[in-house]
GROMACS .gro file of C-alpha atoms in nm:
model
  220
    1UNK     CA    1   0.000   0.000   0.000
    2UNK     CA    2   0.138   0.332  -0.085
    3UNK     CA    3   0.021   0.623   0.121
    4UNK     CA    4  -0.211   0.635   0.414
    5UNK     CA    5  -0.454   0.887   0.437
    6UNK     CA    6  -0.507   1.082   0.745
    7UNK     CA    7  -0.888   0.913   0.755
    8UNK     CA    8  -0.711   0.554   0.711
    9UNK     CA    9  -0.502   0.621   0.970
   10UNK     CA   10  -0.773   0.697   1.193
   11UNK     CA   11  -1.002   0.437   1.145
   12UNK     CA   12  -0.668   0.209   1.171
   13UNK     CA   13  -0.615   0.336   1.498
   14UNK     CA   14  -0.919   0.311   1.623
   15UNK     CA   15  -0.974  -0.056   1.477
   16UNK     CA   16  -0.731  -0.107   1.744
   17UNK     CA   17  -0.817   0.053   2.022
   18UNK     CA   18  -1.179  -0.070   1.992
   19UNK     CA   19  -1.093  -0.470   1.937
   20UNK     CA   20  -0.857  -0.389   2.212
   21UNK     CA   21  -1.125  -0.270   2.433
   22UNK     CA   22  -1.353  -0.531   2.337
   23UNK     CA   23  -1.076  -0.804   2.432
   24UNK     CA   24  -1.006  -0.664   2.756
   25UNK     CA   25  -1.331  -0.598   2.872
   26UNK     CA   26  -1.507  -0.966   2.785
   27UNK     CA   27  -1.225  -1.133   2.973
   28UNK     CA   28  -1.304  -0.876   3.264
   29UNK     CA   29  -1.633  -0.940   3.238
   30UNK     CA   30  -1.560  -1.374   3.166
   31UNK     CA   31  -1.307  -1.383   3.495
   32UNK     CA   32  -1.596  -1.184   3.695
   33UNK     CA   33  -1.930  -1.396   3.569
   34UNK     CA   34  -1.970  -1.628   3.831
   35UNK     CA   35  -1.965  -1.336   4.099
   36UNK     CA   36  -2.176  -1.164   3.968
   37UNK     CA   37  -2.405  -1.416   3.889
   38UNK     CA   38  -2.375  -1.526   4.244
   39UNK     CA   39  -2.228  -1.276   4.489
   40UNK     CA   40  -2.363  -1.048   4.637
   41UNK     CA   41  -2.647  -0.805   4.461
   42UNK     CA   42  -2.417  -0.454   4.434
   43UNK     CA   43  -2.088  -0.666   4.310
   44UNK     CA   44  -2.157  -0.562   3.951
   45UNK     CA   45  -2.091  -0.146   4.084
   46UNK     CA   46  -1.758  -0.206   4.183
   47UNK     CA   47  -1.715  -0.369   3.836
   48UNK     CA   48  -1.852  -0.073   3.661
   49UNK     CA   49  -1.639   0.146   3.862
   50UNK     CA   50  -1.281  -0.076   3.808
   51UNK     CA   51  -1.354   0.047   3.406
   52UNK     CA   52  -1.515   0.365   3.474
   53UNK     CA   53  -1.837   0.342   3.301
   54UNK     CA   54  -2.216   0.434   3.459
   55UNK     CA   55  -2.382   0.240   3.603
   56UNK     CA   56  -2.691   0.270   3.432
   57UNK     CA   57  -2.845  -0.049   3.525
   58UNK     CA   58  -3.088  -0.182   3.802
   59UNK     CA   59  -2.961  -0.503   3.925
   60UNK     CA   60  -2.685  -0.733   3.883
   61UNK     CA   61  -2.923  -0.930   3.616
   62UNK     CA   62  -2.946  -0.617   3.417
   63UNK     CA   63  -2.632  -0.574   3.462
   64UNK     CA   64  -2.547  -0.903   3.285
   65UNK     CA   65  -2.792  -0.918   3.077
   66UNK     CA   66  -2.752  -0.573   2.883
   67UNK     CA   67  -2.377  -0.487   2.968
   68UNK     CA   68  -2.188  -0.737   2.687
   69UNK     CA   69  -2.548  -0.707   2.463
   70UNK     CA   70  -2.674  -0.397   2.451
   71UNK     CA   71  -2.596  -0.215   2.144
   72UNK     CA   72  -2.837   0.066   2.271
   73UNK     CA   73  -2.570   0.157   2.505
   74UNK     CA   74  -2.255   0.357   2.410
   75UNK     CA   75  -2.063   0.137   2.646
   76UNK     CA   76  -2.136  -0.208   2.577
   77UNK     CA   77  -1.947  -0.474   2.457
   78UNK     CA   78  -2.105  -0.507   2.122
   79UNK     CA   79  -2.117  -0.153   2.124
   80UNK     CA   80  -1.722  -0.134   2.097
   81UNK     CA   81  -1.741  -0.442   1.887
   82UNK     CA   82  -1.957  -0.300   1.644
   83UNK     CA   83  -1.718  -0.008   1.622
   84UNK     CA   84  -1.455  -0.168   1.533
   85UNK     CA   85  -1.634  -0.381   1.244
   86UNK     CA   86  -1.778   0.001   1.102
   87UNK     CA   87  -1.403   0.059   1.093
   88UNK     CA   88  -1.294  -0.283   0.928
   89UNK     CA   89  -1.561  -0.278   0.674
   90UNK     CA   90  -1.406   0.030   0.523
   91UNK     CA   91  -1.065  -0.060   0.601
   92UNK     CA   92  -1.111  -0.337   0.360
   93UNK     CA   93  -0.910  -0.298   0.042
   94UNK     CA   94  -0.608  -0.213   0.335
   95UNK     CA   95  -0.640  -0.489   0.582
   96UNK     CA   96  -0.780  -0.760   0.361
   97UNK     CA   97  -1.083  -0.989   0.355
   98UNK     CA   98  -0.953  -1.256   0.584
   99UNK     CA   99  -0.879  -0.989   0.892
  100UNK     CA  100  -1.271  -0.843   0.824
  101UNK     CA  101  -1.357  -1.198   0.834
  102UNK     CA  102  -1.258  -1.237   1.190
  103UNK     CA  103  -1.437  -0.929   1.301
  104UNK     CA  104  -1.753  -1.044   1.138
  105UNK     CA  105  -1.716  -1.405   1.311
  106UNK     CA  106  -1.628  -1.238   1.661
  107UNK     CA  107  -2.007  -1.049   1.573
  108UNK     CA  108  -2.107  -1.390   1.491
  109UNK     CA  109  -2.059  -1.547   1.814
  110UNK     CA  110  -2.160  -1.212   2.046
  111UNK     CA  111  -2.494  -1.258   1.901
  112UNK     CA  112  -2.528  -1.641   1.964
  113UNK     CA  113  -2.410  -1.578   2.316
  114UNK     CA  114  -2.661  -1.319   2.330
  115UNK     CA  115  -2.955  -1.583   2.356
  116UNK     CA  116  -2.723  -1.836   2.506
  117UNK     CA  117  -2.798  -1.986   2.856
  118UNK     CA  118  -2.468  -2.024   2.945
  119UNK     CA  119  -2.301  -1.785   2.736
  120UNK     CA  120  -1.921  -1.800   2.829
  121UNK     CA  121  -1.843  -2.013   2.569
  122UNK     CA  122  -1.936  -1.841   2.263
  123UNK     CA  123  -1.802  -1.514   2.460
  124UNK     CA  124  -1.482  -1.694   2.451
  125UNK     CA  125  -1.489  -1.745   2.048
  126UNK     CA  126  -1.529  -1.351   2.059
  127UNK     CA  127  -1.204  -1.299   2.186
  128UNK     CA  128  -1.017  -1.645   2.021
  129UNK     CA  129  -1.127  -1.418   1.713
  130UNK     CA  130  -0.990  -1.151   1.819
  131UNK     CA  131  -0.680  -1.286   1.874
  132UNK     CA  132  -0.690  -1.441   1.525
  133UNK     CA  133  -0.744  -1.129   1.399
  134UNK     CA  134  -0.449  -0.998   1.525
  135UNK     CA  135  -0.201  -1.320   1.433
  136UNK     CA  136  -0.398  -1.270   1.064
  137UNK     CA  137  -0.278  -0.844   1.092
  138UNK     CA  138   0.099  -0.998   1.112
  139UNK     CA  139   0.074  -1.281   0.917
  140UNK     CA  140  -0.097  -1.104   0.600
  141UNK     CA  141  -0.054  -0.749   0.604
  142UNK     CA  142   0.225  -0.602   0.395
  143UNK     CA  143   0.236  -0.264   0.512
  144UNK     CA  144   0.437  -0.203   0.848
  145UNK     CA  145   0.279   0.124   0.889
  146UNK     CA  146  -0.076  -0.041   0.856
  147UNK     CA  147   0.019  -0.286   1.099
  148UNK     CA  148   0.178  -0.024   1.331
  149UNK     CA  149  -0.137   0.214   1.355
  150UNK     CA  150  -0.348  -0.083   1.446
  151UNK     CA  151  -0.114  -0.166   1.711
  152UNK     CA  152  -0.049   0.146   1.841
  153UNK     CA  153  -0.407   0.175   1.883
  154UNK     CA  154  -0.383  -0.185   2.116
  155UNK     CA  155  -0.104  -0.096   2.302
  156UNK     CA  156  -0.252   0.276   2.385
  157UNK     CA  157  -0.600   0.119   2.495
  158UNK     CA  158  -0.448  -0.144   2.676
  159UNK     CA  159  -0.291   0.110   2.881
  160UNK     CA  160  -0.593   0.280   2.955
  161UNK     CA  161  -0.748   0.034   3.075
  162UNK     CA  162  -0.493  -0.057   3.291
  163UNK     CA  163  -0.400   0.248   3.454
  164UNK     CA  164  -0.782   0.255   3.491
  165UNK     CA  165  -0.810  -0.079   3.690
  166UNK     CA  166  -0.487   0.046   3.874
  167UNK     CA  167  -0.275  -0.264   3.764
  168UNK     CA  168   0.006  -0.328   3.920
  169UNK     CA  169   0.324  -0.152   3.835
  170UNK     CA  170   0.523  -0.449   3.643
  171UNK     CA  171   0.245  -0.510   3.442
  172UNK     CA  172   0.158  -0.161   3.353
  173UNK     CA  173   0.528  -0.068   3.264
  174UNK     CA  174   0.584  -0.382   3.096
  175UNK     CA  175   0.309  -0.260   2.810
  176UNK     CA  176   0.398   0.114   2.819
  177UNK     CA  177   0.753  -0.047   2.706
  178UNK     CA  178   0.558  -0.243   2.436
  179UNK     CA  179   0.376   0.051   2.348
  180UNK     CA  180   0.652   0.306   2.241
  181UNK     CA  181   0.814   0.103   1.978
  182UNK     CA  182   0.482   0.128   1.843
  183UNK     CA  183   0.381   0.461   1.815
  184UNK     CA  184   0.743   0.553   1.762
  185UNK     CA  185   0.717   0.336   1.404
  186UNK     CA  186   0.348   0.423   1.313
  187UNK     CA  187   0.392   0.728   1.113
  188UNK     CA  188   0.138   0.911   1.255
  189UNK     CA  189   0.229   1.243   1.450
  190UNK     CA  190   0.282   1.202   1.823
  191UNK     CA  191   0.450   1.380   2.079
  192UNK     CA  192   0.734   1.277   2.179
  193UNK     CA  193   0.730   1.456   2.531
  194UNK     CA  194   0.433   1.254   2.636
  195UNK     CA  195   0.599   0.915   2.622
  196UNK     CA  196   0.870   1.032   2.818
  197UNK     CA  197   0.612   1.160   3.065
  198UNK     CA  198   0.410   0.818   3.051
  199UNK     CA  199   0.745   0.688   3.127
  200UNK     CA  200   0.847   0.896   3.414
  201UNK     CA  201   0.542   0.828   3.602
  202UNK     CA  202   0.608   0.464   3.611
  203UNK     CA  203   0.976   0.506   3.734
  204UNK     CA  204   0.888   0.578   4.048
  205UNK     CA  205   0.757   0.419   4.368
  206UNK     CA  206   0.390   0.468   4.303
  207UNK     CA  207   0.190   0.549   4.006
  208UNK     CA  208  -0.042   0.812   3.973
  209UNK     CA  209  -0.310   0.609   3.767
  210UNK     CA  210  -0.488   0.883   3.649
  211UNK     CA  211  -0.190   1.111   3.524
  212UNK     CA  212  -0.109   0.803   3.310
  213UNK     CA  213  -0.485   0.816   3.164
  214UNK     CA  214  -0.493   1.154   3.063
  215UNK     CA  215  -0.111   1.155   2.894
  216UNK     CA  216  -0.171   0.818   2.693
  217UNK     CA  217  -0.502   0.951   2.573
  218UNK     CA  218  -0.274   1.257   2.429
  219UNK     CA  219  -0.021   1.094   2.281
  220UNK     CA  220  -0.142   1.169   1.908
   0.00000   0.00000   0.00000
């Protein structure tokens, strides 16, 4: 592919950060399904408030129930899922059919889990797709920079997320290193004082969690 155009690289990015978000989130949401189908009736708050959405539902069964299926809602799983499809779709001629493919088949599964009574499993395909996706990015894609936007966008909401949940500090540092090699080889424009800043804050004893948020989310 020859040059990227500043709307390509945006949607690229944001493919990323949005099957990124969708990946994180469902295995959240997988690791915490038992206890909230079985804890205590408020346990689905705290979850809302470990990824800093509202908490717009009524009970725990709501919670579940809407939450990953709701496409009504901004911050739903399919939501984010959908997203990143709307990007994909005309991202096509760049990424190829196969990569679409595993968007579409990730959709596939989100809606049989969505009448599922035990749903896990097909929420599990969502992500093995995801993941395929990815491998099918490196394994098919030509263009560096086409594969470096998309994972820029990963590594950046990854790191959201984290800081957001208030990971530990290996963890966190381990993917802000992962991260700048990214961004550094993307192409896109991106400031080169806020990765030293993302940096700095994780070089120290503590982290302040929420100074990481707003620099990573400033980066381009």
């Amino acid at each position: 592919m020859g040059i990227i155009s500043i709307e390509q690289a945006d949607r690229l990015y944001w493919l990323g950060r949005y099957t990124e978000r969708v990946y994180t989130t469902l295995r959240m949401f997988s690791k915490s399904f038992d206890c909230l189908i079985d804890g205590i009736a408020d346990s689905y708050v705290d979850f809302c408030k470990s990824i800093d959405i509202p908490n717009v539902y009524s009970d725990k069964n709501d919670f579940v129930k809407r939450y990953p299926f709701d496409a009504e809602l901004s911050d739903s799983i399919i939501s984010n899922l959908n997203r990143a499809y709307d990007n994909a779709i005309v991202l096509r001629e760049s990424i190829g059919s196969e990569c679409l493919a595993y968007i579409q088949l990730a959709i596939y599964e989100m809606n049989k889990a969505a009448t599922s009574k035990s749903p896990l499993i097909e929420l599990q395909k969502v992500n093995d797709n995801i993941m395929a996706f990815y491998g099918t990015v490196d394994d098919l894609i030509d263009s560096q920079n086409i594969r470096n936007i998309i994972k820029a966008g990963k590594r950046i909401e990854r790191i959201d997320l984290y800081a957001r949940l208030g990971v530990e500090k290996k963890e966190i540092s381990r993917e802000i290193h992962r991260m700048i090699p990214r961004v550094e080889r993307s192409g896109l424009d991106y400031d080169k004082e806020k990765l030293q800043r993302i940096l700095d804050l994780v070089s120290g004893d503590s982290i302040d969690y929420y100074e990481v948020v707003n620099e990573v989310e400033t980066v381009f």
